[in-house]
């Protein structure tokens, strides 16, 4: 079996029919293996010195390490280092691993970790873009490619997926997650874990996943990174924890705790999260790593008196491994000696770390043979990246069928700072992705057009923050000569990701002016936007005839975009997050509460005569200047074809609590092109002991239909998953009346009602 086939088999997920059979066959072997692992851990633990135990709990960063290579080797030899971060030079990894296994007293291998977030060398769309595919299989495939490339260098562990839900696009890290919805986020989190790990962590090409950042990090106040988080426990459990629980259920080997505090307790010292929820309730048996220096930062938080206190609180809370800051290495021995902490806490932590090292097969196959892996950026990987990028693009506007363009459109003007840029397509955390590997839109467009099509390229602004408008004249001249104009604008990679928060969500530099000037030529204007977050670009969209929102699409940005621009494939992405009209409207998300004064229709300032009288304004929950609606709702995205929804049917409008609600709808492709549609199913619990959101996504399906084709799309919804957490932390499903919608976005759909009875 060639590697790629073998690989596909590893990514294979058995159907529900096959599962029970597989379980019956594999469970005894699995249980045996697990028992053997625990016995081997017992043996190791009984022979370990305190220093060696602390070593297992210590992770160092290879890149900025001041010590020489020799002292690093010596530390590994002495068993003082359990994990190394950011070392992926295959010969170095293998040499360090050889020393750990052959020359350290107990032969315990090191676990090598890195941020392989949306690809290793073949870069896929940023996670937020991947979320826009609404395609768990695609997310799984992307993670599989990333893991295969990463594993070939000797890496065993990625700090991904980031499953932090986010309702605030000011937060730069929204780029790294799967958007605003707990259900979509949970499905994609599980898919990524399966993709990185396969069903067997010890398989060649499998790496350990790390669901991060536990927890609530995406809820930082004001969307400012590292900031305070205040979340009532029921909201935390309803909204922010499900994607973590789903990662744990999918078998995530590790979790990373977050930088933030929640309700006054930093995550690195949060026993409620790490013990009560993670270990006691969810039965997680992998290990928890801190975030970068997040243990030491508990002193800055004002939660710990000093680094010693921080080490103590982190161990007591259940942080097994410390990333970088070294408080464990500096203080654990003294803390044990003084009796401040019991050595059994260290034993538990080391057990969990060793368990994952065993499951990864590191004791048996510590070193990597690169020849056992396919080439990086193989044609197969690049094709997957292209498909993923294609599915991630969301078409926000397409006036009068402006898109797709014919490949024989006489003259095309290609304008803008990102049209021929290869770096910015890669996005934040692009690991070993290289600018020179990336295909720019301009190159792909040139390759895609017919021989008679003329391309006039004008970069106009040298980068997205360029304010110099002196080259506008040439751009306008190009537009005047063109039949259609493609304008590539957006955010640079460096404006999203960790610590890259923004108070304004507008386009930077003179990009907006450029779009306005181009639109004045009267030519059809197609905007292509790169961004790591939703941008508030309503004005720019008004100036355009068509808009493709491409996030940061990765290595295959150009070919994927060209496929869509020239209609080889229809756009099919849907927004995984609500787009605000302006930053002042944040937080704005689809699954909000109704309030006692829901808006019935906005009376905004521009509708009023000067000197408005108070009584002409409704006393409702909205903004006087922009109303209540977002720029685009969650789940929205256009296609080159049209889909019609009909015959919504609920098998029985009364369902017993715990039973299945069977709902279906007919979806028909009423346009002229074969295309994918993402069919979305939402519910609303009309009255609860706690108020419930106006809509909650409960299921979705990506389907493909030929022109004229119709399909009955059915959902079996488990009423057990229609509940929520009460104020005393208990999960409840309350009998009563519900609404159900099936449709193309969170703001549309056919509606039916049903009742859950006892
Ligand atoms: C800090 C980031 O918060 C985390 O996501 C990342 O995995 C670590 N640094 C390691 O680079």
XYZ file of C-alpha atoms and ligand atoms in Angstrom:
769
model
C 0.000 0.000 0.000
C 1.505 3.339 -0.993
C 1.824 5.914 1.765
C -0.927 8.114 0.533
C -3.377 5.227 0.467
C -2.236 4.138 3.871
C -2.723 7.694 4.982
C -6.211 7.882 3.662
C -7.019 4.732 5.546
C -5.800 6.407 8.721
C -8.065 9.339 8.059
C -10.933 6.925 7.430
C -13.838 7.236 9.832
C -15.999 4.160 9.990
C -19.698 4.630 9.543
C -22.076 4.102 12.434
C -22.896 0.676 11.083
C -19.262 -0.409 11.175
C -18.411 1.202 14.517
C -19.948 -1.362 16.874
C -18.203 -4.141 14.966
C -14.876 -2.395 15.101
C -15.314 -1.678 18.791
C -16.033 -5.301 19.593
C -12.904 -6.377 17.702
C -10.579 -3.621 18.852
C -11.638 -2.972 22.434
C -9.896 -5.937 24.045
C -6.646 -5.143 22.243
C -6.995 -1.478 23.160
C -7.703 -2.292 26.798
C -4.713 -4.637 26.877
C -2.481 -2.015 25.424
C -3.720 0.612 27.872
C -3.133 -1.742 30.785
C 0.398 -2.437 29.532
C 1.025 1.297 29.287
C -0.070 1.868 32.883
C 2.187 -0.955 34.060
C 5.144 0.514 32.220
C 4.370 3.929 33.717
C 4.247 2.387 37.208
C 7.651 0.856 36.633
C 9.125 4.104 35.394
C 7.605 6.234 38.134
C 8.886 3.948 40.852
C 12.427 4.466 39.606
C 12.309 8.191 38.902
C 14.100 10.773 40.975
C 12.278 13.963 41.917
C 14.521 15.820 39.470
C 13.536 13.478 36.647
C 9.859 13.900 37.443
C 10.169 17.661 37.341
C 12.103 17.292 34.082
C 9.113 15.592 32.469
C 6.956 18.555 33.457
C 9.328 21.087 31.911
C 9.089 22.276 28.327
C 11.733 24.489 26.800
C 11.683 26.582 23.677
C 14.413 25.554 21.270
C 14.534 28.780 19.283
C 15.451 31.386 21.850
C 17.277 29.133 24.225
C 20.380 30.954 25.418
C 22.325 27.818 26.266
C 24.449 26.143 23.654
C 23.373 23.057 21.771
C 25.704 21.077 24.005
C 24.061 22.152 27.213
C 20.655 21.337 25.736
C 21.890 17.847 24.946
C 23.271 17.552 28.447
C 19.924 18.582 29.949
C 18.147 15.965 27.832
C 20.749 13.386 28.834
C 20.101 14.155 32.509
C 16.342 13.785 32.017
C 15.729 17.450 32.838
C 13.584 18.185 29.793
C 10.309 16.490 28.985
C 9.375 18.471 25.934
C 10.915 20.783 23.370
C 8.976 23.401 21.508
C 9.875 24.823 18.104
C 12.606 22.355 17.105
C 11.732 20.732 13.810
C 15.098 20.255 12.113
C 14.910 16.521 11.489
C 18.556 15.756 12.264
C 18.432 17.775 15.499
C 15.163 16.173 16.558
C 16.483 12.698 15.911
C 19.761 13.386 17.678
C 18.058 14.820 20.762
C 15.612 11.953 20.751
C 18.430 9.448 20.446
C 20.177 11.011 23.438
C 16.948 10.962 25.466
C 16.272 7.320 24.720
C 19.783 5.893 24.676
C 21.762 8.091 27.032
C 19.340 9.295 29.702
C 19.073 7.091 32.783
C 15.489 5.943 32.135
C 15.371 6.337 28.365
C 12.263 8.513 28.350
C 11.738 10.180 24.978
C 11.124 13.898 24.540
C 7.868 15.137 23.020
C 8.495 17.747 20.311
C 5.745 20.316 19.827
C 5.049 23.169 17.477
C 2.225 25.452 16.384
C 1.093 23.594 13.287
C -2.125 25.544 13.052
C -3.381 25.516 9.469
C -0.699 23.575 7.729
C 2.972 22.838 8.168
C 4.495 23.592 4.756
C 1.353 23.300 2.615
C -0.683 26.096 4.104
C -4.449 25.830 4.246
C -6.861 28.695 4.906
C -6.696 30.090 8.420
C -8.981 28.162 10.787
C -11.693 30.821 10.541
C -11.598 30.310 6.771
C -11.720 26.548 7.227
C -14.771 27.073 9.415
C -16.426 28.876 6.514
C -16.364 25.568 4.598
C -18.794 24.114 7.149
C -17.152 20.899 6.110
C -15.796 18.698 8.915
C -14.339 16.235 6.415
C -12.397 19.018 4.777
C -11.116 20.277 8.122
C -10.086 16.727 8.975
C -8.249 16.355 5.674
C -6.446 19.661 6.182
C -5.303 18.567 9.628
C -4.219 15.196 8.189
C -1.987 16.861 5.617
C -0.571 19.217 8.243
C 0.151 16.325 10.601
C 1.781 14.222 7.905
C 4.127 17.007 6.889
C 4.896 17.923 10.497
C 5.464 14.335 11.578
C 7.944 13.810 8.782
C 10.328 16.217 10.540
C 10.055 14.437 13.887
C 7.361 16.597 15.472
C 4.956 14.653 17.688
C 2.590 17.322 18.842
C 0.759 20.366 17.520
C -0.711 23.158 19.596
C -3.944 22.961 17.663
C -6.842 23.067 17.171
C -7.650 26.379 18.778
C -11.277 25.876 19.682
C -11.907 29.202 21.392
C -15.282 30.473 20.357
C -15.324 34.191 19.617
C -18.022 36.810 19.246
C -15.691 39.748 18.920
C -13.795 40.352 15.683
C -11.601 42.944 17.347
C -9.795 40.014 18.947
C -6.913 39.120 16.622
C -7.107 35.454 17.527
C -10.547 35.090 16.008
C -8.503 34.108 12.924
C -7.266 30.978 14.695
C -10.632 29.603 15.727
C -13.823 28.296 14.181
C -16.051 31.305 14.735
C -18.942 32.128 16.998
C -21.059 29.021 17.227
C -20.721 26.229 19.804
C -22.210 23.563 17.554
C -20.238 24.328 14.390
C -17.132 24.851 16.530
C -17.592 21.495 18.245
C -17.999 19.602 14.969
C -14.901 21.190 13.487
C -12.881 20.760 16.677
C -13.543 17.011 16.628
C -12.720 16.858 12.926
C -9.374 18.566 13.453
C -8.492 16.267 16.354
C -9.286 13.213 14.203
C -7.236 14.665 11.396
C -4.144 15.315 13.488
C -4.272 12.138 15.540
C -6.080 9.596 13.324
C -7.670 6.784 15.308
C -4.269 5.562 16.435
C -1.842 8.038 17.949
C 1.075 5.698 17.370
C 0.499 5.512 13.614
C 3.160 6.889 11.340
C 2.086 10.437 10.559
C -0.179 10.881 13.581
C 0.629 13.702 15.977
C -0.968 14.640 19.283
C -3.518 17.424 19.135
C -3.834 20.120 21.774
C -7.232 21.734 22.187
C -6.603 25.269 23.326
C -6.965 27.633 25.125
C -8.883 26.225 28.051
C -11.016 28.235 28.627
C -13.043 31.310 27.803
C -10.114 33.041 26.090
C -12.254 34.209 23.162
C -14.412 36.182 25.575
C -11.701 38.653 26.564
C -13.242 42.011 27.418
C -13.277 44.445 24.542
C -11.652 41.900 22.239
C -8.256 42.867 23.680
C -5.880 39.949 23.917
C -4.921 38.519 27.313
C -7.662 40.620 28.897
C -10.038 39.732 31.698
C -12.914 37.313 31.159
C -16.112 37.442 33.149
C -18.472 34.605 32.347
C -21.230 33.116 34.451
C -20.728 29.362 34.786
C -23.905 28.480 32.899
C -22.869 30.628 29.917
C -19.354 29.227 30.048
C -20.792 25.731 29.897
C -23.449 26.456 27.269
C -21.314 28.406 24.872
C -17.576 28.294 25.499
C -16.930 24.771 26.739
C -18.722 22.538 24.202
C -15.898 22.664 21.633
C -13.431 21.586 24.317
C -15.660 18.760 25.440
C -16.054 17.705 21.844
C -12.249 17.714 21.423
C -11.896 15.563 24.517
C -14.557 13.154 23.250
C -12.709 12.972 19.955
C -9.666 11.835 21.904
C -7.529 14.991 22.047
C -4.321 13.903 23.743
C -3.614 17.257 25.341
C -5.158 20.573 26.272
C -3.534 23.959 26.780
C -4.795 26.298 29.432
C -5.392 29.898 28.520
C -3.681 33.134 29.467
C -6.816 34.807 30.767
C -8.516 34.751 34.089
C -12.149 33.787 34.378
C -14.114 35.461 37.124
C -10.905 36.283 38.951
C -9.075 32.968 38.596
C -6.383 32.610 35.899
C -6.808 29.415 33.892
C -3.323 28.221 34.841
C -4.430 28.033 38.455
C -8.034 27.092 37.877
C -8.857 23.842 39.631
C -12.536 24.188 38.762
C -11.718 24.016 35.049
C -8.785 21.625 35.124
C -9.967 19.227 37.795
C -13.701 19.456 38.278
C -14.743 19.939 34.667
C -11.913 18.416 32.659
C -10.878 15.406 34.712
C -13.816 14.646 36.971
C -16.691 15.346 34.599
C -15.163 14.733 31.174
C -12.738 11.995 32.303
C -9.875 13.487 30.325
C -6.778 11.343 30.835
C -4.274 13.165 28.657
C -2.146 16.036 29.920
C -2.498 19.785 30.207
C 0.272 22.141 29.135
C 0.351 25.751 30.244
C 0.430 28.499 27.684
C 3.644 30.387 27.111
C 4.772 31.569 30.554
C 1.157 31.619 31.690
C 2.116 30.082 35.022
C 4.617 32.812 35.808
C 2.104 35.402 34.601
C -0.194 34.505 37.473
C 2.059 36.846 39.475
C 1.231 39.717 37.087
C -2.431 38.781 37.297
C -2.189 39.371 41.028
C -3.222 35.804 41.784
C 0.135 34.589 43.089
C 2.618 36.292 45.365
C 5.671 35.133 43.448
C 6.902 32.479 41.006
C 7.097 29.849 43.740
C 3.472 30.469 44.622
C 2.601 30.314 40.915
C 4.283 26.914 40.513
C 2.420 25.636 43.553
C -0.998 26.864 42.434
C -0.523 25.585 38.886
C 0.436 22.085 40.030
C -2.381 22.001 42.527
C -4.848 23.107 39.862
C -3.676 20.384 37.478
C -1.304 21.957 34.936
C 0.952 19.023 34.092
C 3.577 20.637 31.917
C 4.914 24.159 31.999
C 5.657 25.915 28.752
C 8.815 27.975 28.910
C 8.637 30.017 32.117
C 10.476 27.482 34.265
C 8.748 27.976 37.610
C 8.356 24.191 37.947
C 12.026 23.640 37.334
C 12.972 26.380 39.768
C 10.554 25.666 42.600
C 8.879 22.260 42.560
C 11.712 20.460 44.333
C 11.671 22.964 47.197
C 7.880 22.899 47.342
C 7.955 19.123 47.739
C 10.795 19.297 50.275
C 8.924 21.843 52.392
C 5.760 19.748 52.274
C 3.853 22.548 50.518
C 2.910 20.125 47.826
C 2.713 16.397 47.921
C 4.892 14.450 45.504
C 1.803 12.461 44.522
C 0.625 15.542 42.583
C 3.801 15.370 40.522
C 3.352 11.634 40.048
C -0.111 12.208 38.630
C 1.154 14.866 36.243
C 4.090 12.749 35.095
C 1.803 9.752 34.637
C -0.397 11.746 32.298
C 2.582 12.982 30.294
C 4.123 9.526 30.024
C 0.757 8.082 29.025
C 0.677 10.289 25.955
C 4.321 9.549 25.137
C 3.480 5.849 25.263
C 0.327 6.258 23.198
C 2.341 8.153 20.617
C 4.609 5.141 20.397
C 7.618 7.299 21.259
C 9.189 4.651 23.468
C 9.092 2.116 20.658
C 9.767 4.394 17.660
C 11.405 7.527 19.003
C 13.140 8.639 15.802
C 11.596 9.494 12.453
C 12.610 8.133 9.119
C 11.789 10.888 6.710
C 11.855 8.527 3.745
C 8.741 6.848 5.142
C 6.780 10.020 4.390
C 5.578 11.592 1.184
C 7.235 14.752 -0.064
C 5.970 17.927 1.510
C 3.664 19.907 -0.759
C 2.891 16.818 -2.802
C 0.421 17.388 -5.662
C -2.202 15.594 -3.585
C -1.650 17.938 -0.617
C -1.747 20.996 -2.844
C -4.975 19.831 -4.430
C -6.545 19.384 -0.988
C -5.396 22.876 -0.024
C -6.926 24.248 -3.219
C -10.257 22.540 -2.576
C -10.266 23.734 1.018
C -9.486 27.312 0.010
C -12.194 27.175 -2.646
C -14.795 26.008 -0.146
C -13.721 28.607 2.405
C -14.431 31.664 0.261
C -17.738 33.371 1.017
C -19.416 35.364 -1.720
C -21.058 38.354 -0.038
C -22.500 40.064 -3.082
C -23.054 39.300 -6.743
C -25.095 41.980 -8.409
C -26.747 40.868 -11.649
C -24.514 37.835 -11.949
C -21.307 39.873 -12.227
C -19.449 36.710 -11.324
C -18.337 34.339 -12.675
C -16.298 36.066 -15.344
C -15.743 34.454 -18.664
C -12.151 33.372 -19.191
C -12.459 35.302 -22.429
C -13.390 38.656 -20.952
C -11.618 41.023 -23.406
C -9.593 43.087 -20.937
C -9.344 42.578 -17.197
C -7.855 45.141 -14.847
C -6.286 43.511 -11.805
C -5.700 46.106 -9.136
C -4.646 46.352 -5.540
C -1.933 45.653 -2.998
C -2.790 41.965 -2.563
C -3.310 40.934 -6.179
C 0.216 39.678 -6.642
C 1.158 39.214 -3.011
C 2.230 35.765 -1.956
C 3.078 36.321 1.688
C -0.177 37.819 2.901
C -2.181 34.865 1.597
C -0.531 32.696 4.258
C -2.166 34.341 7.272
C -1.162 34.188 10.897
C 0.754 31.167 12.318
C 1.751 29.887 8.913
C 4.374 27.607 10.384
C 6.863 26.599 7.649
C 4.709 27.957 4.833
C 6.768 29.910 2.368
C 5.981 32.915 0.293
C 7.775 31.394 -2.673
C 5.531 28.297 -2.565
C 2.368 30.368 -2.784
C 0.579 31.081 -6.020
C -0.692 34.645 -6.162
C -4.103 35.526 -7.596
C -2.486 37.454 -10.444
C -0.407 34.450 -11.526
C -3.410 32.141 -11.326
C -5.620 34.575 -13.224
C -3.002 34.858 -15.962
C -2.918 31.060 -16.178
C -6.687 30.761 -16.229
C -7.666 33.241 -18.928
C -7.964 32.523 -22.610
C -5.264 33.622 -25.054
C -7.232 36.668 -26.176
C -7.848 38.070 -22.728
C -5.639 40.968 -21.843
C -4.647 41.520 -18.204
C -3.589 44.958 -17.043
C -2.078 44.794 -13.578
C -1.694 47.834 -11.341
C -0.640 47.243 -7.756
C -1.428 50.894 -6.982
C -0.746 50.631 -3.231
C 2.473 48.915 -2.277
C 0.849 47.258 0.770
C -2.544 47.406 2.493
C -1.494 50.185 4.875
C -0.053 52.354 2.107
C -1.676 55.796 2.125
C 0.064 57.076 -0.978
C -2.515 57.677 -3.684
C -0.170 58.915 -6.363
C -0.554 55.753 -8.450
C -4.352 55.948 -8.450
C -4.262 57.649 -11.849
C -2.674 54.632 -13.509
C -5.173 52.311 -11.822
C -8.067 54.380 -13.125
C -6.579 54.409 -16.593
C -6.356 50.606 -16.435
C -10.006 50.389 -15.347
C -11.080 52.685 -18.152
C -9.545 50.281 -20.655
C -11.005 47.171 -18.989
C -14.241 45.219 -19.313
C -14.145 44.225 -15.647
C -12.012 45.142 -12.662
C -10.746 42.826 -9.935
C -9.574 44.641 -6.809
C -7.560 42.692 -4.228
C -7.604 44.381 -0.837
C -7.688 43.447 2.839
C -5.698 42.890 5.959
C -2.102 41.818 6.124
C -1.375 38.545 7.904
C 0.282 40.433 10.720
C -2.925 42.260 11.637
C -4.592 39.147 13.003
C -3.439 36.386 15.314
C -2.038 36.561 18.814
C -1.920 40.080 20.276
C -3.110 41.591 16.961
C -6.295 43.224 18.136
C -7.941 46.124 16.393
C -10.347 48.796 17.585
C -11.308 49.714 14.020
C -12.441 47.018 11.629
C -12.026 49.133 8.542
C -9.706 48.637 5.605
C -6.308 50.168 6.256
C -4.343 52.701 4.198
C -5.967 54.163 1.123
C -7.725 50.938 0.124
C -11.243 52.300 0.636
C -10.466 55.387 -1.452
C -9.064 53.129 -4.146
C -12.277 51.088 -4.272
C -14.381 54.222 -4.414
C -12.316 55.713 -7.216
C -12.393 52.464 -9.183
C -16.163 52.188 -8.818
C -16.566 55.672 -10.281
C -15.283 54.342 -13.607
C -18.613 52.548 -13.973
C -16.925 49.250 -14.798
C -18.047 46.045 -13.058
C -15.986 45.937 -9.868
C -15.194 42.656 -8.139
C -13.653 42.927 -4.688
C -11.570 40.108 -3.282
C -10.879 40.595 0.404
C -8.170 38.896 2.461
C -8.692 39.128 6.203
C -8.165 37.331 9.480
C -11.477 38.548 10.855
C -14.814 39.972 9.799
C -14.198 43.490 8.554
C -16.770 46.264 8.708
C -16.674 47.076 5.015
C -20.275 47.918 4.193
C -19.291 51.100 2.338
C -16.736 49.297 0.195
C -19.230 46.553 -0.561
C -21.713 49.199 -1.700
C -19.133 50.382 -4.216
C -18.617 46.891 -5.613
C -20.706 44.690 -7.889
C -19.406 41.434 -6.449
C -17.444 40.524 -3.328
C -15.492 37.388 -2.499
C -14.388 37.187 1.128
C -11.311 34.973 1.054
C -9.906 35.162 4.635
C -6.231 34.239 4.336
C -6.491 31.334 1.906
C -3.004 29.794 2.111
C -0.552 28.367 -0.396
C -3.155 27.734 -3.088
C -4.822 31.145 -2.750
C -4.461 32.071 -6.409
C -5.694 28.871 -8.074
C -8.618 28.578 -5.657
C -9.697 32.149 -6.297
C -9.272 31.786 -10.042
C -11.475 28.666 -9.939
C -14.213 30.773 -8.380
C -13.715 33.938 -10.391
C -13.975 32.066 -13.681
C -16.691 29.714 -12.483
C -14.935 26.354 -12.596
C -16.637 26.010 -9.236
C -19.262 28.063 -7.417
C -18.505 29.788 -4.111
C -20.054 27.726 -1.320
C -18.596 29.064 1.929
C -20.925 30.407 4.590
C -19.990 32.807 7.349
C -18.942 31.096 10.590
C -19.275 34.409 12.362
C -21.539 37.459 12.198
C -20.155 40.515 10.394
C -20.794 43.763 12.276
C -21.633 46.979 10.485
C -19.110 48.741 12.678
C -16.990 47.927 15.714
C -19.406 49.891 17.906
C -22.047 47.221 17.309
C -19.943 44.483 18.931
C -20.864 42.096 20.442
C -23.247 41.132 17.670
C -23.901 37.420 17.170
C -26.766 35.373 15.842
C -27.586 33.343 18.943
C -28.294 36.337 21.143
C -31.187 36.660 23.566
C -34.408 38.333 22.560
C -34.526 40.965 25.362
C -37.827 42.313 26.606
C -37.763 44.922 23.852
C -36.720 43.213 20.629
C -36.418 45.600 17.670
C -39.467 45.582 15.424
C -37.973 47.763 12.692
C -35.288 50.322 13.179
C -35.984 54.018 13.120
C -32.537 55.409 12.566
C -31.212 58.934 12.582
C -31.137 59.266 8.824
C -34.905 58.655 8.745
C -35.599 61.595 11.036
C -36.122 65.255 10.320
C -33.702 67.539 12.139
C -34.614 67.974 15.799
C -36.175 64.553 16.356
C -38.814 64.305 19.021
C -38.327 61.513 21.491
C -41.776 60.052 21.033
C -41.129 59.281 17.351
C -38.468 56.772 18.293
C -39.315 53.247 19.381
C -38.226 52.254 22.878
C -36.564 49.121 21.598
C -33.192 47.402 21.714
C -31.248 48.847 18.756
C -28.769 51.526 17.763
C -30.128 54.840 16.670
C -27.398 55.286 14.099
C -27.143 51.809 12.553
C -30.169 49.839 13.679
C -29.871 46.320 15.017
C -28.952 44.214 12.033
C -25.430 43.047 11.356
C -23.711 43.659 8.041
C -24.055 39.924 7.310
C -25.584 37.238 9.497
C -23.963 34.018 10.635
C -24.405 31.270 8.053
C -24.756 33.670 5.115
C -23.071 33.069 1.758
C -24.112 33.310 -1.893
C -23.700 30.910 -4.767
C -23.631 31.137 -8.556
C -26.773 29.079 -8.544
C -29.972 29.451 -6.528
C -31.514 27.007 -4.090
C -35.149 26.712 -3.199
C -36.327 25.259 0.108
C -39.741 23.595 0.251
C -41.844 21.083 2.174
C -40.434 21.468 5.624
C -41.680 18.470 7.507
C -41.485 17.396 11.129
C -42.357 13.748 11.560
C -44.119 14.363 14.843
C -44.635 17.754 16.426
C -44.545 16.207 19.870
C -41.395 14.471 21.019
C -40.548 12.869 24.301
C -37.644 14.358 26.158
C -34.681 12.234 25.117
C -36.305 11.200 21.843
C -35.391 12.109 18.294
C -36.987 14.936 16.382
C -37.034 14.032 12.711
C -37.167 17.029 10.406
C -36.614 17.299 6.690
C -36.840 19.724 3.833
C -36.612 19.542 0.049
C -33.761 21.571 -1.398
C -33.735 22.195 -5.146
C -31.060 23.730 -7.320
C -33.120 26.215 -9.312
C -30.183 27.810 -11.118
C -27.910 26.805 -13.932
C -24.811 25.503 -12.226
C -23.970 22.436 -10.171
C -23.017 23.658 -6.724
C -22.826 22.929 -3.002
C -25.330 24.279 -0.511
C -24.966 24.239 3.259
C -28.344 23.411 4.710
C -28.661 24.718 8.257
C -31.042 23.682 11.005
C -31.783 25.924 13.974
C -34.080 25.724 16.974
C -35.465 28.094 19.555
C -36.701 27.140 22.991
C -39.537 29.618 23.397
C -39.733 29.777 27.178
C -37.311 28.388 29.726
C -36.438 28.682 33.375
C -33.567 30.719 31.932
C -34.061 32.766 28.761
C -32.821 31.037 25.627
C -31.172 32.351 22.434
C -33.373 33.432 19.510
C -31.771 30.680 17.439
C -29.329 27.867 18.026
C -27.669 25.848 15.296
C -28.309 22.142 15.882
C -27.350 20.492 12.599
C -26.083 21.223 9.106
C -25.261 19.383 5.900
C -23.194 20.327 2.878
C -24.913 18.884 -0.162
C -24.165 19.090 -3.877
C -26.936 19.478 -6.439
C -26.978 19.578 -10.208
C -29.159 22.185 -11.926
C -32.783 21.144 -11.489
C -31.899 18.442 -8.982
C -33.844 18.225 -5.748
C -32.961 16.384 -2.540
C -34.788 15.660 0.647
C -32.418 16.670 3.428
C -33.256 15.035 6.728
C -32.012 15.764 10.221
C -32.465 13.569 13.255
C -32.164 15.926 16.156
C -31.552 14.536 19.593
C -33.779 16.387 22.040
C -31.247 15.538 24.739
C -29.064 18.156 23.044
C -31.693 20.880 23.200
C -31.045 21.774 26.788
C -28.873 24.207 28.674
C -27.075 24.642 31.968
C -29.101 25.956 34.832
C -27.726 28.345 37.427
C -26.729 25.489 39.707
C -24.525 23.981 36.978
C -26.931 21.169 36.033
C -27.751 20.392 32.404
C -31.509 20.423 31.812
C -33.808 19.850 28.861
C -37.061 21.562 29.662
C -40.339 20.366 28.198
C -42.191 23.064 26.279
C -42.641 24.703 22.897
C -39.879 25.142 20.381
C -39.438 26.523 16.882
C -37.333 24.904 14.210
C -35.950 26.420 11.028
C -34.200 24.811 8.113
C -32.652 27.224 5.680
C -29.608 28.758 4.035
C -28.517 31.039 6.918
C -29.293 32.032 10.484
C -31.529 34.835 9.230
C -33.638 32.799 6.807
C -35.378 29.466 6.554
C -38.705 27.693 6.745
C -40.169 27.420 10.218
C -42.188 24.795 12.099
C -43.020 24.332 15.740
C -42.708 21.319 17.999
C -43.128 20.469 21.619
C -40.927 18.467 23.967
C -42.932 16.548 26.510
C -41.876 14.660 29.599
C 1.294 31.323 22.932
C -0.028 31.062 22.275
O -1.066 31.608 23.045
C -0.312 29.588 22.051
O -1.466 29.478 21.289
C 0.853 28.925 21.396
O 0.563 27.561 21.180
C 2.079 29.081 22.277
N 2.367 30.495 22.436
C 3.290 28.375 21.708
O 3.778 29.023 20.623
